[in-house]
XYZ file of C-alpha atoms in Angstrom:
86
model
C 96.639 217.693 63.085
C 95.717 215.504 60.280
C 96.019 212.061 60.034
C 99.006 212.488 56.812
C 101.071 213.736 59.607
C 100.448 211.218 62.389
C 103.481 208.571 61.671
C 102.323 205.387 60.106
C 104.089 201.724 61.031
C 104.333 199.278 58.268
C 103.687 195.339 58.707
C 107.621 194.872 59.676
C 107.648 197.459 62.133
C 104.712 196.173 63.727
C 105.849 192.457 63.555
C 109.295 193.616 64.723
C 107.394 195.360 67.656
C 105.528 192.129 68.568
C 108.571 189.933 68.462
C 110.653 192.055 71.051
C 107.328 192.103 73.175
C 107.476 188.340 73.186
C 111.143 188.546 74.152
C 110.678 190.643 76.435
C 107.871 188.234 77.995
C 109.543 185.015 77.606
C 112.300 186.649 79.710
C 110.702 187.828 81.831
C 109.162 184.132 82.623
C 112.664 183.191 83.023
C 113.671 185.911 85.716
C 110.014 184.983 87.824
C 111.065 181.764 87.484
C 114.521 181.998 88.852
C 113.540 183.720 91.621
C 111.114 181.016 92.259
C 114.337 178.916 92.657
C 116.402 181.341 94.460
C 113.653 182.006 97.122
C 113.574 178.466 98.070
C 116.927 178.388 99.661
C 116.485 181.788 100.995
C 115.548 182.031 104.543
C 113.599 185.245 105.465
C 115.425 187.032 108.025
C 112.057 188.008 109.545
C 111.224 184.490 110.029
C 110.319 182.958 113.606
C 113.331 180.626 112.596
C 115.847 183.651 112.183
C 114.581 184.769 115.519
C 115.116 181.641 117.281
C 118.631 181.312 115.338
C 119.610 185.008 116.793
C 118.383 184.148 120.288
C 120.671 181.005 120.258
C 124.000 182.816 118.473
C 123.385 186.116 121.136
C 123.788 183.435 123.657
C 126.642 181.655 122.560
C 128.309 184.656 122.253
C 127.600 185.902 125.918
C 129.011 182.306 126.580
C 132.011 182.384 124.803
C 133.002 186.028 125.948
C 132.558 185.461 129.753
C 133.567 181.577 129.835
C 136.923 182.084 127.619
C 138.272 184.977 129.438
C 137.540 182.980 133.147
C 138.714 179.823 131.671
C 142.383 181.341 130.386
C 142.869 183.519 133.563
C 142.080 181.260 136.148
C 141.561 177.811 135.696
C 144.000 175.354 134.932
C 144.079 174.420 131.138
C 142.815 171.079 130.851
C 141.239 168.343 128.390
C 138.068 168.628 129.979
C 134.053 169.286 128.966
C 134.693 173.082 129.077
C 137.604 172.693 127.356
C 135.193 170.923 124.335
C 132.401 173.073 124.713
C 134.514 176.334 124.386
């Protein structure tokens, strides 16, 4: 091919080029640095904290489904410490 056929960009296309590639960056600065922010109050779930968290709901759970159905079938309802901890 010769170079008459090759397309040519004048000084505005080239400046209008540059100032959407600057956009583009200076955005982009803004996502990185909202996800900065976000990140911070994010907790990992593959954390040793989201472990420990897990362990301690699974066992509230087992708590709360073999207490609750004991307590309302067979024991007297009163204002008592399993009553407050159920």
């Amino acid at each position: 091919q010769s170079r008459s056929s090759l397309p040519t960009s004048s000084a505005a296309q080239i400046q209008k080029r540059q100032q959407a590639i600057d956009e583009a960056r200076k955005m982009t600065e803004m996502y990185r640095q909202r996800v900065r922010e976000i990140e911070r109050w994010t907790i990992s779930p593959n954390s040793r904290f989201m472990q420990q968290w897990d362990i301690l709901i699974v066992a509230a759970l087992i708590f709360t489904a073999t207490v609750t159905p004991v307590e309302v079938g067979f024991l007297e309802t009163e204002f008592n410490v399993l009553f407050v901890v159920n």
